[in-house]
XYZ file of C-alpha atoms in Angstrom:
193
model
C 5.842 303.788 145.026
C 2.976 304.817 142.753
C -0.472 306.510 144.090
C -3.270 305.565 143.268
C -4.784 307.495 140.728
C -8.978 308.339 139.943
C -9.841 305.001 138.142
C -7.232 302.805 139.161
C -9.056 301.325 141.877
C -12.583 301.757 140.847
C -14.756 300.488 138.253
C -16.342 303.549 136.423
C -14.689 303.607 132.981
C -17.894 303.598 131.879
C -19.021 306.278 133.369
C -16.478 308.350 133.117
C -16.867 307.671 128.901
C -20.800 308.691 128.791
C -19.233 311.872 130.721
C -16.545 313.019 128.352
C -18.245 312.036 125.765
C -21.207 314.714 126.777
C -17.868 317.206 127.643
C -17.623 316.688 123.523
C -20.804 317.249 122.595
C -22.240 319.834 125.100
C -18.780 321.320 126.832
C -19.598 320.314 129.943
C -17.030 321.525 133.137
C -16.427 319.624 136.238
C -19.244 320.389 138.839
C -21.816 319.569 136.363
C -20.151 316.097 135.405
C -19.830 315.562 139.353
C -23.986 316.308 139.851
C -23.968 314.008 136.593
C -21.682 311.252 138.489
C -23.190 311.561 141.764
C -26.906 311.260 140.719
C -26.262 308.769 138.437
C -23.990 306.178 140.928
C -26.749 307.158 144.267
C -29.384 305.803 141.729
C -27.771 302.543 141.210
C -26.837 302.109 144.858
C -30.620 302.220 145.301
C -30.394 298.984 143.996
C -27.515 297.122 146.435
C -27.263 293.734 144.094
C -26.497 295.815 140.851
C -24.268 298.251 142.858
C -22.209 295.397 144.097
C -21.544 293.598 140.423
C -20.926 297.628 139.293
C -18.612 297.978 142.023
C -17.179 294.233 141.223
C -16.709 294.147 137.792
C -19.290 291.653 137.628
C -20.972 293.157 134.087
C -20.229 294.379 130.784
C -21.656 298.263 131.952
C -23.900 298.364 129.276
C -26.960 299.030 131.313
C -25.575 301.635 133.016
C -24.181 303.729 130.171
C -28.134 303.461 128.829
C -29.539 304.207 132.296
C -26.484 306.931 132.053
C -27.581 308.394 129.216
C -31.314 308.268 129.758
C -30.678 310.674 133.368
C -28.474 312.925 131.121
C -31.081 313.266 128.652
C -33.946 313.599 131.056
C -32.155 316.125 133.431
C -30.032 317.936 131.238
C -29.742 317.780 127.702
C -33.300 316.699 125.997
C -32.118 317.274 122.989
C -29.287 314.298 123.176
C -29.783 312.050 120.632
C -28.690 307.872 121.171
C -28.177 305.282 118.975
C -27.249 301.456 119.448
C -26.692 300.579 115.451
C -25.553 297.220 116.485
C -26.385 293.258 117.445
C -23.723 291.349 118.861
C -23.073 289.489 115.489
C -22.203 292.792 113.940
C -18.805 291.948 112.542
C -15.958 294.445 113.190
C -15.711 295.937 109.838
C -19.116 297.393 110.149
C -18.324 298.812 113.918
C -15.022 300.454 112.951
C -17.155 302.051 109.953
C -19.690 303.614 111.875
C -16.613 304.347 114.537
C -15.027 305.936 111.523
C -17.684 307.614 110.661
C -18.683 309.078 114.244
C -15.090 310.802 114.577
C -15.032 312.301 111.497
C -14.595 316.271 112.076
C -16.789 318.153 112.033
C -19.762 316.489 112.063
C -21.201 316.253 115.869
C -20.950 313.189 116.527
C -19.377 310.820 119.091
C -18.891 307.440 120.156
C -19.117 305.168 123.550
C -18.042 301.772 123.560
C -16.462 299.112 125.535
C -13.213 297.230 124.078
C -11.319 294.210 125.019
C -7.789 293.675 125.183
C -6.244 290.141 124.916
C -3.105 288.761 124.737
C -2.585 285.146 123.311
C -2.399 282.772 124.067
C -4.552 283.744 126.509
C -8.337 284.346 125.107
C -9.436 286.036 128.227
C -9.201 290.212 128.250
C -6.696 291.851 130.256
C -8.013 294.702 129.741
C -11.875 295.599 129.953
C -12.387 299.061 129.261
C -15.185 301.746 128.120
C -13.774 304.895 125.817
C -14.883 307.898 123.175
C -13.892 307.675 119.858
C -12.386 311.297 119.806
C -11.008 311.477 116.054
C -9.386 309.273 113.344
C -6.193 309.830 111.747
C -3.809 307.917 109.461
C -2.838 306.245 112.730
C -6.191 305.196 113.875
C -9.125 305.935 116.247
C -7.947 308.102 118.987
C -9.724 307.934 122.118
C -10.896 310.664 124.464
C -9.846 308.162 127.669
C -9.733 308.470 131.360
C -7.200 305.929 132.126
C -3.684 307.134 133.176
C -2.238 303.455 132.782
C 1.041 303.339 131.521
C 0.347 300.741 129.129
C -3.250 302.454 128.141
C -3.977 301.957 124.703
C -5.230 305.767 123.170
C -5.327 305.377 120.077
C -6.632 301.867 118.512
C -4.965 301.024 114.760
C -7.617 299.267 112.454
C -5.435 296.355 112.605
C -5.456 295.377 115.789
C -9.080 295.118 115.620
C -10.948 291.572 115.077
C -14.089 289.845 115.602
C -14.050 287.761 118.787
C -14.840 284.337 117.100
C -11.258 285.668 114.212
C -8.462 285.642 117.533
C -4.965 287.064 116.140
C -1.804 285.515 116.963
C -0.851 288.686 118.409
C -2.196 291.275 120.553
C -5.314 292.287 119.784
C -8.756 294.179 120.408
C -12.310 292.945 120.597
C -14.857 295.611 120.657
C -18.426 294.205 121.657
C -21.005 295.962 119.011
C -23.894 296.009 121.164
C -21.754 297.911 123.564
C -21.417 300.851 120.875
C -23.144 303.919 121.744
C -23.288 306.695 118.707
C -24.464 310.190 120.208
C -25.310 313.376 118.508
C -27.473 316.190 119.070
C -30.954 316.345 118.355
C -30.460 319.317 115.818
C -27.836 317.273 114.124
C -29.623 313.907 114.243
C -30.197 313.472 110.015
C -26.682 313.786 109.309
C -25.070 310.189 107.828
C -23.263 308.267 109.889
């Protein structure tokens, strides 16, 4: 028998990505990503019908990684910097670009996004997920991830990666491009991406 494990029954992928992804840019340790996590989760259970479709799966967790990362810069760091490069007709080249781009050492940079996982012939995710782009490598983007599935996917291979409306005949991932969150730090905010 397996025990649970932190994320295995809840729903906070999402915020548990703005989190590490702020451990990358601004080192933070574990009691100030719990005040983070705390604050941020008693703010939307002010709100009971968006805490329930949080707690349910019932949305894509884009709002709350911008709510998220509004608190985090309003609280603690001021000088985070957020950008959302992309519409939702953004095609995938373009998002594993700026991806690329974001994990390229050792510029300060990092990205938050959400990623599907589907198997055909099935066109429905069975996995629904929100990561870091850590760093890139000859095998792909590796991810900076929370999960401790056995199957997790940590490290995402550029061909794997399509368009939603381009399905493979194999396994493969969908990442949403107006879920993609590119962060940086004020001071470092002119650099390319």
């Amino acid at each position: 028998m397996q025990p649970f494990y932190q994320g295995k029954i809840d729903n906070f992928c999402a915020v548990y990505a703005v989190l590490n992804a702020l451990r990358v840019l601004f080192s933070i340790g574990p009691l100030q990503a719990r005040k983070i996590f705390n604050r941020v989760l008693l703010a939307q259970a002010a709100d009971p019908d968006m805490f329930g479709r949080i707690l349910e799966h019932r949305t894509d967790y884009v709002a709350l990684v911008d709510f998220m990362l509004e608190d985090v810069r309003r609280h603690e760091f001021p000088d985070l910097c957020v950008r959302a490069p992309f519409g939702p007709e953004t095609s995938c080249d373009q998002v594993w670009e700026a991806l690329r781009a974001s994990a390229r050492p050792p510029m300060p940079l990092v990205s938050v996004f959400r990623f599907l996982r589907i198997a055909p012939p099935s066109e429905k995710p069975y996995v629904d997920h929100w990561t870091v782009g850590h760093y890139m490598d000859m095998e792909g983007l590796h991810f900076l991830d929370c999960s401790l599935e056995a199957g997790a996917l940590y490290c995402l291979p550029y061909a794997k990666l399509t368009d939603p409306w381009r399905p493979l005949s194999r396994e493969y991932v969908v990442i949403p491009p107006e879920s993609v969150r590119i962060l940086s730090v004020s001071r470092f905010a002119g650099l390319p991406v």
